[in-house]
């Protein structure tokens, strides 16, 4: 309790480890919250939870409650699942894909991710999982970062098309991005433009928590 109170004045580190995949991983008390951080950014809880909640609210909590299946690419500490289960009261199938086994171990120990009964975690590369999965989903959340960088494959046309194929009609994709320079801004604009076809409706929520931009895509019903 003392560390929690002290964290309103200064962040308090409770765990730190160098992961081969995610590099530096830290669990810190920050402003009374237990959060998961990388070297340069928040990975779960804290600002990231607020960012993804804004995207989920835009889609609509009522809409999400009626969905049957949600896929999350990039689990981190799993804060988005806590929002989905605790706040939105989503009771159907949740699937998380995380490449870093150590990240999931930390999420289980410090954030009780393994206590969510309707959640299945796959330790896998997001690209590989998307290629292999035979299921389709009502909502796909993409939150894949290597510290502050998004891997290039996420922006490749092949991956984008595959994500589109995995969405059910009227399904949504929520993509959390970070804009640190004009080149990244242009890359996002191109991404949105590529999804603005008769099959999809896409738009962005810019400058969420300063550097983040959320891209939302909805798959249209084609007659």
C-alpha positions as semicolon CSV with decimal commas, in nm:
position;residue;x (nm);y (nm);z (nm)
1;X;0,000;0,000;0,000
2;X;0,290;0,237;0,082
3;X;0,448;0,184;-0,261
4;X;0,113;0,250;-0,427
5;X;0,071;0,580;-0,242
6;X;0,433;0,681;-0,309
7;X;0,380;0,616;-0,681
8;X;0,162;0,929;-0,702
9;X;0,487;1,121;-0,647
10;X;0,736;0,904;-0,834
11;X;0,710;0,571;-1,027
12;X;0,809;0,271;-0,815
13;X;0,964;-0,031;-0,987
14;X;0,856;-0,374;-0,857
15;X;0,993;-0,601;-1,130
16;X;1,237;-0,573;-1,420
17;X;1,362;-0,827;-1,669
18;X;1,539;-0,830;-2,004
19;X;1,344;-1,048;-2,245
20;X;1,504;-1,181;-2,562
21;X;1,197;-1,072;-2,759
22;X;1,062;-0,765;-2,582
23;X;1,397;-0,636;-2,450
24;X;1,338;-0,450;-2,123
25;X;1,014;-0,532;-1,939
26;X;0,918;-0,348;-1,621
27;X;0,627;-0,368;-1,379
28;X;0,586;-0,033;-1,202
29;X;0,350;0,140;-0,966
30;X;0,260;0,467;-1,139
31;X;-0,005;0,711;-1,011
32;X;-0,156;0,440;-0,795
33;X;-0,178;0,189;-1,080
34;X;0,028;-0,123;-1,146
35;X;0,144;-0,093;-1,509
36;X;0,359;-0,284;-1,756
37;X;0,623;-0,081;-1,940
38;X;0,894;-0,131;-2,198
39;X;1,207;0,086;-2,205
40;X;1,034;0,383;-2,372
41;X;0,660;0,329;-2,358
42;X;0,363;0,190;-2,165
43;X;0,277;-0,168;-2,269
44;X;-0,033;-0,238;-2,061
45;X;-0,262;-0,064;-1,814
46;X;-0,200;0,307;-1,758
47;X;-0,215;0,511;-2,079
48;X;-0,244;0,209;-2,310
49;X;-0,560;0,090;-2,137
50;X;-0,708;0,438;-2,176
51;X;-0,610;0,448;-2,545
52;X;-0,771;0,115;-2,635
53;X;-1,079;0,197;-2,424
54;X;-1,136;0,508;-2,639
55;X;-1,135;0,288;-2,951
56;X;-1,369;0,034;-2,792
57;X;-1,605;0,311;-2,683
58;X;-1,611;0,445;-3,040
59;X;-1,717;0,100;-3,166
60;X;-1,977;0,093;-2,888
61;X;-1,986;-0,114;-2,571
62;X;-2,337;-0,241;-2,659
63;X;-2,214;-0,359;-3,001
64;X;-1,917;-0,536;-2,843
65;X;-2,131;-0,715;-2,583
66;X;-2,329;-0,877;-2,866
67;X;-2,019;-1,009;-3,044
68;X;-1,929;-1,378;-3,038
69;X;-1,550;-1,370;-3,081
70;X;-1,269;-1,118;-3,031
71;X;-0,907;-1,166;-3,139
72;X;-0,625;-0,958;-2,986
73;X;-0,287;-0,956;-3,164
74;X;-0,029;-0,839;-2,910
75;X;-0,136;-0,915;-2,552
76;X;0,131;-0,749;-2,335
77;X;-0,008;-0,742;-1,982
78;X;-0,361;-0,795;-2,110
79;X;-0,522;-0,469;-2,000
80;X;-0,760;-0,466;-2,296
81;X;-0,907;-0,796;-2,174
82;X;-0,974;-0,643;-1,832
83;X;-1,163;-0,360;-2,004
84;X;-1,360;-0,607;-2,216
85;X;-1,450;-0,837;-1,925
86;X;-1,474;-0,607;-1,622
87;X;-1,618;-0,292;-1,778
88;X;-1,790;-0,398;-2,100
89;X;-1,902;-0,734;-1,950
90;X;-1,806;-0,932;-2,261
91;X;-1,880;-1,299;-2,190
92;X;-1,801;-1,476;-2,519
93;X;-1,481;-1,602;-2,681
94;X;-1,158;-1,407;-2,630
95;X;-0,837;-1,510;-2,807
96;X;-0,500;-1,345;-2,744
97;X;-0,183;-1,393;-2,947
98;X;0,152;-1,298;-2,791
99;X;0,497;-1,388;-2,923
100;X;0,673;-1,346;-2,587
101;X;0,613;-1,627;-2,337
102;X;0,779;-1,423;-2,060
103;X;0,529;-1,141;-2,114
104;X;0,240;-1,380;-2,046
105;X;0,410;-1,517;-1,734
106;X;0,439;-1,160;-1,602
107;X;0,078;-1,085;-1,699
108;X;-0,040;-1,393;-1,510
109;X;0,166;-1,315;-1,198
110;X;0,106;-0,942;-1,164
111;X;-0,222;-0,883;-1,350
112;X;-0,404;-1,219;-1,308
113;X;-0,457;-1,265;-1,680
114;X;-0,500;-1,641;-1,629
115;X;-0,806;-1,573;-1,409
116;X;-1,016;-1,469;-1,712
117;X;-1,224;-1,781;-1,786
118;X;-1,327;-1,706;-2,146
119;X;-0,972;-1,618;-2,260
120;X;-0,739;-1,847;-2,458
121;X;-0,378;-1,737;-2,510
122;X;-0,160;-1,856;-2,797
123;X;0,216;-1,806;-2,781
124;X;0,278;-1,738;-3,148
125;X;0,392;-1,481;-3,399
126;X;0,092;-1,268;-3,500
127;X;0,173;-1,301;-3,870
128;X;0,193;-1,681;-3,845
129;X;-0,125;-1,702;-3,640
130;X;-0,320;-1,490;-3,889
131;X;-0,204;-1,718;-4,170
132;X;-0,305;-2,036;-3,986
133;X;-0,632;-1,953;-3,813
134;X;-0,947;-2,101;-3,965
135;X;-1,182;-1,889;-3,753
136;X;-1,337;-1,552;-3,828
137;X;-1,393;-1,278;-3,573
138;X;-1,631;-0,993;-3,490
139;X;-1,349;-0,773;-3,361
140;X;-0,974;-0,789;-3,422
141;X;-0,754;-0,566;-3,207
142;X;-0,400;-0,506;-3,335
143;X;-0,164;-0,378;-3,067
144;X;0,175;-0,504;-3,182
145;X;0,478;-0,306;-3,071
146;X;0,850;-0,363;-3,032
147;X;0,899;-0,086;-2,774
148;X;0,778;0,218;-2,975
149;X;0,803;0,054;-3,320
150;X;0,532;-0,135;-3,509
151;X;0,673;-0,423;-3,715
152;X;0,664;-0,356;-4,090
153;X;0,454;-0,664;-4,170
154;X;0,150;-0,507;-4,001
155;X;0,137;-0,245;-4,279
156;X;0,193;-0,487;-4,568
157;X;-0,095;-0,534;-4,810
158;X;-0,092;-0,912;-4,769
159;X;-0,139;-0,888;-4,392
160;X;-0,408;-0,621;-4,430
161;X;-0,600;-0,838;-4,677
162;X;-0,573;-1,138;-4,448
163;X;-0,709;-0,938;-4,153
164;X;-0,998;-0,829;-4,375
165;X;-1,070;-1,192;-4,466
166;X;-1,084;-1,286;-4,096
167;X;-1,348;-1,024;-4,013
168;X;-1,712;-1,125;-4,010
169;X;-1,959;-0,902;-4,194
170;X;-2,007;-0,580;-3,994
171;X;-1,702;-0,681;-3,790
172;X;-1,445;-0,427;-3,669
173;X;-1,070;-0,394;-3,663
174;X;-0,911;-0,165;-3,402
175;X;-0,545;-0,082;-3,473
176;X;-0,336;0,105;-3,215
177;X;-0,052;0,299;-3,379
178;X;0,213;0,547;-3,270
179;X;0,306;0,857;-3,468
180;X;0,649;0,999;-3,392
181;X;0,726;1,166;-3,726
182;X;0,568;1,275;-4,056
183;X;0,669;0,953;-4,233
184;X;0,464;0,749;-3,986
185;X;0,174;0,988;-4,027
186;X;0,181;0,938;-4,405
187;X;0,202;0,562;-4,357
188;X;-0,117;0,571;-4,150
189;X;-0,295;0,785;-4,408
190;X;-0,204;0,533;-4,677
191;X;-0,325;0,248;-4,457
192;X;-0,665;0,415;-4,405
193;X;-0,692;0,489;-4,777
194;X;-0,623;0,126;-4,868
195;X;-0,912;0,015;-4,646
196;X;-1,153;0,277;-4,778
197;X;-1,314;0,060;-5,047
198;X;-1,668;-0,063;-5,107
199;X;-1,584;-0,354;-4,872
200;X;-1,475;-0,145;-4,575
201;X;-1,528;0,182;-4,393
202;X;-1,218;0,318;-4,217
203;X;-1,127;0,625;-4,013
204;X;-0,886;0,734;-3,742
205;X;-0,900;0,885;-3,395
206;X;-0,587;1,105;-3,399
207;X;-0,360;1,213;-3,118
208;X;-0,492;0,988;-2,846
209;X;-0,260;1,033;-2,544
210;X;-0,036;1,262;-2,751
211;X;0,148;1,021;-2,985
212;X;-0,104;0,744;-3,045
213;X;-0,353;0,724;-3,330
214;X;-0,627;0,463;-3,342
215;X;-0,743;0,331;-3,677
216;X;-1,089;0,169;-3,692
217;X;-1,207;-0,037;-3,988
218;X;-1,554;-0,189;-4,030
219;X;-1,631;-0,458;-4,284
220;X;-1,939;-0,377;-4,486
221;X;-2,206;-0,624;-4,596
222;X;-2,185;-0,660;-4,973
223;X;-2,503;-0,744;-5,163
